PDB file of C-alpha atoms in Angstrom:
ATOM      1  CA  ALA M 200       3.324  -9.486  -7.048  1.00 93.00           C
ATOM      2  CA  TYR M 201       5.904  -7.444  -5.408  1.00 92.00           C
ATOM      3  CA  VAL M 202       7.911  -8.336  -8.925  1.00 94.00           C
ATOM      4  CA  VAL M 203       5.347  -6.953 -10.970  1.00 95.00           C
ATOM      5  CA  PHE M 204       4.528  -3.960  -8.638  1.00 94.00           C
ATOM      6  CA  GLY M 205       8.751  -3.454  -8.820  1.00 93.00           C
ATOM      7  CA  LEU M 206       9.221  -4.028 -12.066  1.00 94.00           C
ATOM      8  CA  GLY M 207       5.715  -1.035 -13.144  1.00 94.00           C
ATOM      9  CA  ARG M 208       7.440   1.350 -10.435  1.00 92.00           C
ATOM     10  CA  ALA M 209      10.862   0.753 -12.798  1.00 94.00           C
ATOM     11  CA  GLN M 210       8.973   1.229 -16.360  1.00 92.00           C
ATOM     12  CA  GLN M 211       7.569   4.487 -14.639  1.00 90.00           C
ATOM     13  CA  ALA M 212      11.260   5.904 -14.262  1.00 92.00           C
ATOM     14  CA  ASP M 213      12.130   4.967 -17.916  1.00 93.00           C
ATOM     15  CA  LEU M 214      14.160   2.089 -16.534  1.00 94.00           C
ATOM     16  CA  PHE M 215      14.286  -0.430 -19.552  1.00 94.00           C
ATOM     17  CA  VAL M 216      11.674  -3.014 -18.277  1.00 92.00           C
ATOM     18  CA  PRO M 217      11.472  -5.854 -21.349  1.00 93.00           C
ATOM     19  CA  ASN M 218       7.364  -5.923 -22.350  1.00 90.00           C
ATOM     20  CA  ASP M 219       7.210  -9.591 -21.882  1.00 94.00           C
ATOM     21  CA  VAL M 220       8.017  -9.948 -18.694  1.00 94.00           C
ATOM     22  CA  ILE M 221       5.648  -7.716 -17.457  1.00 94.00           C
ATOM     23  CA  GLU M 222       3.031  -8.731 -19.283  1.00 95.00           C
ATOM     24  CA  LYS M 223       3.725 -12.485 -17.862  1.00 95.00           C
ATOM     25  CA  GLY M 224       3.457 -11.187 -14.623  1.00 95.00           C
ATOM     26  CA  GLN M 225       0.795  -9.905 -15.180  1.00 95.00           C
ATOM     27  CA  THR M 226      -1.219 -12.685 -16.256  1.00 94.00           C
ATOM     28  CA  PHE M 227       0.083 -14.814 -13.847  1.00 95.00           C
ATOM     29  CA  LEU M 228      -1.426 -12.849 -11.311  1.00 94.00           C
ATOM     30  CA  GLU M 229      -4.853 -12.428 -13.163  1.00 89.00           C
ATOM     31  CA  ILE M 230      -4.632 -16.522 -13.471  1.00 89.00           C
ATOM     32  CA  HIS M 231      -4.060 -16.502  -9.646  1.00 86.00           C
ATOM     33  CA  GLN M 232      -6.234 -14.053  -8.982  1.00 84.00           C
ATOM     34  CA  MET M 233      -9.171 -15.271  -6.656  1.00 80.00           C
ATOM     35  CA  ALA M 234     -12.434 -13.672  -6.615  1.00 86.00           C
ATOM     36  CA  VAL M 235     -13.045 -11.678  -3.092  1.00 91.00           C
ATOM     37  CA  THR M 236     -16.539 -13.282  -1.347  1.00 90.00           C
ATOM     38  CA  ASP M 237     -17.850 -13.180   1.985  1.00 93.00           C
ATOM     39  CA  ARG M 238     -16.037 -16.432   2.822  1.00 93.00           C
ATOM     40  CA  SER M 239     -13.020 -15.349   1.984  1.00 91.00           C
ATOM     41  CA  SER M 240     -10.679 -14.265   4.939  1.00 89.00           C
ATOM     42  CA  ASP M 241      -9.066 -11.435   5.723  1.00 87.00           C
ATOM     43  CA  GLU M 242      -5.419 -12.276   4.535  1.00 87.00           C
ATOM     44  CA  GLU M 243      -6.878 -12.990   1.151  1.00 89.00           C
ATOM     45  CA  ILE M 244      -9.260  -9.484   0.929  1.00 91.00           C
ATOM     46  CA  GLU M 245      -5.603  -8.042   1.629  1.00 88.00           C
ATOM     47  CA  GLN M 246      -3.446  -9.645  -0.337  1.00 90.00           C
ATOM     48  CA  SER M 247      -6.082  -9.255  -3.288  1.00 92.00           C
ATOM     49  CA  ALA M 248      -5.870  -5.199  -2.817  1.00 93.00           C
ATOM     50  CA  PHE M 249      -2.082  -5.562  -3.509  1.00 92.00           C
ATOM     51  CA  VAL M 250      -2.482  -8.316  -6.269  1.00 94.00           C
ATOM     52  CA  LEU M 251      -4.665  -5.186  -7.449  1.00 93.00           C
ATOM     53  CA  LEU M 252      -2.206  -2.049  -7.051  1.00 94.00           C
ATOM     54  CA  ALA M 253       0.269  -4.409  -8.931  1.00 94.00           C
ATOM     55  CA  LEU M 254      -0.975  -4.230 -11.615  1.00 95.00           C
ATOM     56  CA  LEU M 255      -2.319  -1.025 -11.604  1.00 94.00           C
ATOM     57  CA  GLU M 256       1.158   0.218 -11.304  1.00 92.00           C
ATOM     58  CA  SER M 257       2.552  -1.660 -13.891  1.00 94.00           C
ATOM     59  CA  GLY M 258      -0.057  -0.829 -16.581  1.00 91.00           C
ATOM     60  CA  TYR M 259      -2.259  -3.271 -16.471  1.00 92.00           C
ATOM     61  CA  GLY M 260      -6.187  -2.134 -16.396  1.00 88.00           C
ATOM     62  CA  VAL M 261      -8.462  -3.902 -13.883  1.00 87.00           C
ATOM     63  CA  GLU M 262     -11.674  -2.969 -11.542  1.00 87.00           C
ATOM     64  CA  VAL M 263     -11.439  -2.370  -8.373  1.00 88.00           C
ATOM     65  CA  GLY M 264     -14.615  -1.184  -6.789  1.00 86.00           C
ATOM     66  CA  ALA M 265     -15.423  -4.944  -6.114  1.00 89.00           C
ATOM     67  CA  LEU M 266     -13.239  -5.254  -3.813  1.00 93.00           C
ATOM     68  CA  TYR M 267     -14.336  -1.994  -1.476  1.00 95.00           C
ATOM     69  CA  PRO M 268     -17.415  -3.853   0.576  1.00 95.00           C
ATOM     70  CA  TYR M 269     -14.618  -5.901   2.257  1.00 95.00           C
ATOM     71  CA  TYR M 270     -12.532  -2.767   3.016  1.00 94.00           C
ATOM     72  CA  GLU M 271     -13.509  -2.795   6.877  1.00 93.00           C
ATOM     73  CA  ARG M 272     -12.128  -6.373   7.487  1.00 93.00           C
ATOM     74  CA  MET M 273      -8.856  -4.926   6.461  1.00 92.00           C
ATOM     75  CA  ALA M 274      -5.594  -3.583   8.545  1.00 92.00           C
ATOM     76  CA  PRO M 275      -4.590  -0.220   8.316  1.00 95.00           C
ATOM     77  CA  ALA M 276      -1.913  -1.620   4.969  1.00 93.00           C
ATOM     78  CA  GLY M 277      -4.483  -3.089   3.455  1.00 93.00           C
ATOM     79  CA  GLN M 278      -7.043  -0.362   3.070  1.00 95.00           C
ATOM     80  CA  ALA M 279      -4.171   1.685   1.689  1.00 96.00           C
ATOM     81  CA  MET M 280      -3.169  -0.441  -0.605  1.00 95.00           C
ATOM     82  CA  LEU M 281      -6.917  -0.183  -1.656  1.00 96.00           C
ATOM     83  CA  ALA M 282      -7.160   3.388  -1.836  1.00 96.00           C
ATOM     84  CA  LEU M 283      -4.177   3.412  -4.159  1.00 95.00           C
ATOM     85  CA  ALA M 284      -5.604   1.591  -6.227  1.00 95.00           C
ATOM     86  CA  LEU M 285      -8.622   3.672  -6.373  1.00 95.00           C
ATOM     87  CA  HIS M 286      -6.928   6.798  -6.929  1.00 94.00           C
ATOM     88  CA  LYS M 287      -5.771   4.766 -10.403  1.00 92.00           C
ATOM     89  CA  THR M 288      -8.715   4.342 -11.368  1.00 93.00           C
ATOM     90  CA  ASP M 289     -11.097   6.041  -9.819  1.00 89.00           C
ATOM     91  CA  ALA M 290     -10.057   9.272  -7.751  1.00 88.00           C
ATOM     92  CA  GLY M 291     -12.801  11.783  -7.340  1.00 87.00           C
ATOM     93  CA  SER M 292     -15.674   9.208  -6.029  1.00 93.00           C
ATOM     94  CA  GLU M 293     -16.668   9.148  -2.321  1.00 95.00           C
ATOM     95  CA  ASN M 294     -15.413   5.079  -1.836  1.00 95.00           C
ATOM     96  CA  LEU M 295     -11.934   7.028  -2.309  1.00 96.00           C
ATOM     97  CA  ARG M 296     -12.765  10.163   0.468  1.00 95.00           C
ATOM     98  CA  THR M 297     -14.766   7.551   2.988  1.00 96.00           C
ATOM     99  CA  LEU M 298     -11.150   5.022   2.800  1.00 95.00           C
ATOM    100  CA  SER M 299      -8.894   8.356   2.818  1.00 96.00           C
ATOM    101  CA  SER M 300     -10.659   9.647   6.349  1.00 96.00           C
ATOM    102  CA  ASP M 301     -11.177   6.568   8.069  1.00 96.00           C
ATOM    103  CA  LEU M 302      -6.941   5.968   7.101  1.00 96.00           C
ATOM    104  CA  GLN M 303      -6.547   9.063   9.428  1.00 96.00           C
ATOM    105  CA  ALA M 304      -8.947   8.433  11.276  1.00 96.00           C
ATOM    106  CA  GLY M 305      -6.804   4.979  12.351  1.00 95.00           C
ATOM    107  CA  VAL M 306      -3.617   6.778  13.477  1.00 97.00           C
ATOM    108  CA  ILE M 307      -1.878   6.789  16.909  1.00 96.00           C
ATOM    109  CA  ARG M 308      -0.336   9.451  18.205  1.00 96.00           C
ATOM    110  CA  SER M 309       2.578   9.437  20.456  1.00 95.00           C
ATOM    111  CA  ALA M 310       6.078  11.668  21.782  1.00 95.00           C
ATOM    112  CA  THR M 311       7.884  10.984  18.173  1.00 93.00           C
ATOM    113  CA  GLY M 312       4.855  11.458  15.962  1.00 96.00           C
ATOM    114  CA  ALA M 313       1.639   9.651  14.468  1.00 97.00           C
ATOM    115  CA  TYR M 314       1.340   5.540  13.335  1.00 96.00           C
ATOM    116  CA  TRP M 315       0.024   2.786  12.217  1.00 95.00           C
ATOM    117  CA  GLU M 316      -0.068  -0.530  13.441  1.00 90.00           C
ATOM    118  CA  ASP M 317      -1.937  -4.342  12.378  1.00 84.00           C
ATOM    119  CA  THR M 318      -2.801  -5.819  14.987  1.00 68.00           C
ATOM    120  CA  VAL M 319      -4.190  -9.198  12.982  1.00 61.00           C
ATOM    121  CA  ASP M 320      -0.866 -11.105  11.474  1.00 60.00           C
ATOM    122  CA  THR M 321      -2.179 -12.513   8.096  1.00 58.00           C
ATOM    123  CA  GLY M 322       1.589 -13.418   7.385  1.00 59.00           C
ATOM    124  CA  TRP M 323       2.153 -11.709   4.118  1.00 55.00           C
ATOM    125  CA  TYR M 324       3.854  -9.135   4.974  1.00 61.00           C
ATOM    126  CA  ARG M 325       6.280  -8.116   7.995  1.00 68.00           C
ATOM    127  CA  LYS M 326       3.949  -6.086  10.026  1.00 81.00           C
ATOM    128  CA  THR M 327       6.104  -3.880  11.800  1.00 87.00           C
ATOM    129  CA  ALA M 328       4.970  -0.478  13.088  1.00 90.00           C
ATOM    130  CA  ASN M 329       7.050   1.037  10.709  1.00 91.00           C
ATOM    131  CA  THR M 330       6.639  -1.081   7.196  1.00 92.00           C
ATOM    132  CA  VAL M 331       2.432  -0.258   7.988  1.00 94.00           C
ATOM    133  CA  SER M 332       3.021   3.337   8.419  1.00 96.00           C
ATOM    134  CA  GLY M 333       4.780   3.715   5.288  1.00 96.00           C
ATOM    135  CA  ILE M 334       2.490   1.402   3.011  1.00 95.00           C
ATOM    136  CA  VAL M 335      -0.331   4.021   5.208  1.00 97.00           C
ATOM    137  CA  VAL M 336       1.795   7.677   4.247  1.00 98.00           C
ATOM    138  CA  TYR M 337       2.390   6.364   0.559  1.00 97.00           C
ATOM    139  CA  ALA M 338      -0.431   6.026   0.051  1.00 97.00           C
ATOM    140  CA  LEU M 339      -1.764   8.982   1.380  1.00 97.00           C
ATOM    141  CA  ALA M 340       0.659  11.272   0.379  1.00 97.00           C
ATOM    142  CA  GLN M 341      -0.560  10.207  -3.331  1.00 95.00           C
ATOM    143  CA  VAL M 342      -4.423  10.729  -2.460  1.00 95.00           C
ATOM    144  CA  ASP M 343      -4.217  13.322  -0.046  1.00 95.00           C
ATOM    145  CA  PRO M 344      -0.484  15.177  -0.081  1.00 95.00           C
ATOM    146  CA  ALA M 345      -2.872  17.884   2.176  1.00 94.00           C
ATOM    147  CA  SER M 346      -3.461  15.373   5.164  1.00 96.00           C
ATOM    148  CA  SER M 347      -2.836  17.337   8.708  1.00 95.00           C
ATOM    149  CA  VAL M 348      -1.467  13.910   9.966  1.00 97.00           C
ATOM    150  CA  LEU M 349       1.372  13.364   6.634  1.00 97.00           C
ATOM    151  CA  PRO M 350       4.324  15.737   8.801  1.00 97.00           C
ATOM    152  CA  GLU M 351       3.979  13.611  11.782  1.00 97.00           C
ATOM    153  CA  ALA M 352       3.811  10.939  10.591  1.00 97.00           C
ATOM    154  CA  VAL M 353       7.040  11.089   8.472  1.00 97.00           C
ATOM    155  CA  ARG M 354       8.202  12.563  11.703  1.00 97.00           C
ATOM    156  CA  TYR M 355       7.744   9.424  13.534  1.00 96.00           C
ATOM    157  CA  LEU M 356       9.373   7.495  10.218  1.00 96.00           C
ATOM    158  CA  VAL M 357      12.884   9.734  10.870  1.00 94.00           C
ATOM    159  CA  ALA M 358      12.588   9.323  14.308  1.00 93.00           C
ATOM    160  CA  HIS M 359      12.499   5.454  13.964  1.00 90.00           C
ATOM    161  CA  ARG M 360      15.690   4.486  11.897  1.00 88.00           C
ATOM    162  CA  LYS M 361      18.559   3.559  13.877  1.00 80.00           C
ATOM    163  CA  ALA M 362      21.420   4.569  13.225  1.00 68.00           C
ATOM    164  CA  LEU M 363      23.370   1.013  11.793  1.00 67.00           C
ATOM    165  CA  ARG M 364      20.849  -0.908  10.605  1.00 73.00           C
ATOM    166  CA  GLY M 365      18.426   1.881   9.002  1.00 76.00           C
ATOM    167  CA  TRP M 366      14.664   0.840   9.848  1.00 78.00           C
ATOM    168  CA  GLY M 367      15.630  -3.046  10.097  1.00 77.00           C
ATOM    169  CA  SER M 368      15.022  -4.549   7.048  1.00 81.00           C
ATOM    170  CA  THR M 369      15.021  -4.249   3.706  1.00 84.00           C
ATOM    171  CA  TYR M 370      10.836  -4.587   3.175  1.00 85.00           C
ATOM    172  CA  GLU M 371      10.649  -1.833   6.145  1.00 88.00           C
ATOM    173  CA  HIS M 372      13.530   0.109   4.085  1.00 89.00           C
ATOM    174  CA  ALA M 373      11.783  -0.007   0.550  1.00 91.00           C
ATOM    175  CA  TRP M 374       7.950   1.111   2.080  1.00 93.00           C
ATOM    176  CA  VAL M 375       9.748   3.978   4.094  1.00 94.00           C
ATOM    177  CA  LEU M 376      11.845   4.830   1.970  1.00 93.00           C
ATOM    178  CA  MET M 377       8.921   5.236  -1.485  1.00 94.00           C
ATOM    179  CA  ALA M 378       6.473   6.656   1.428  1.00 96.00           C
ATOM    180  CA  LEU M 379       9.121   9.450   2.517  1.00 96.00           C
ATOM    181  CA  GLY M 380      10.008  10.039  -1.245  1.00 95.00           C
ATOM    182  CA  GLU M 381       5.801  10.317  -2.604  1.00 95.00           C
ATOM    183  CA  TYR M 382       5.550  12.903   0.144  1.00 97.00           C
ATOM    184  CA  MET M 383       8.576  15.108  -0.794  1.00 96.00           C
ATOM    185  CA  ARG M 384       6.652  14.843  -4.154  1.00 92.00           C
ATOM    186  CA  GLY M 385       3.530  15.720  -2.718  1.00 87.00           C
ATOM    187  CA  THR M 386       4.433  18.881  -0.401  1.00 87.00           C
TER     188      THR M 386
END
């Protein structure tokens, strides 16, 4: 899913990516995507949200609405990914407004800004406050660029950059930099 997501973003930036490469990744994800049910684990639900987002980012049409009833079982990063997927497929929906509102209401405020964190470890991505906040800012900057929480969240992300190591891992770097880029584009 990360490869398909990245290749889709590269294509959007007008970089050459062979169509058959993306199509093979999309086909793989479509075949291996598990249907979410009441018996699905929280990890499977969150993974499904990212797979749907990756498919949409790469230009593959998918149905997103079936995942919405499970959003309350998702941590902030999963909710943000679902919000982005809904934004790409049904930008004016009530479901999207609800997700955006819930994400903004779930912010944690501190002296250095506003952030989100996931308290339950689902194991499929590094859940640092920087990563989770980066994912949520990335989503909110596209879904609701006028959100009053965004400047505080950007301040948090910038304040938590370490002088020599940046944001810690390359994974954190990627999400934080994408978030800052979307915030700048939105403002």
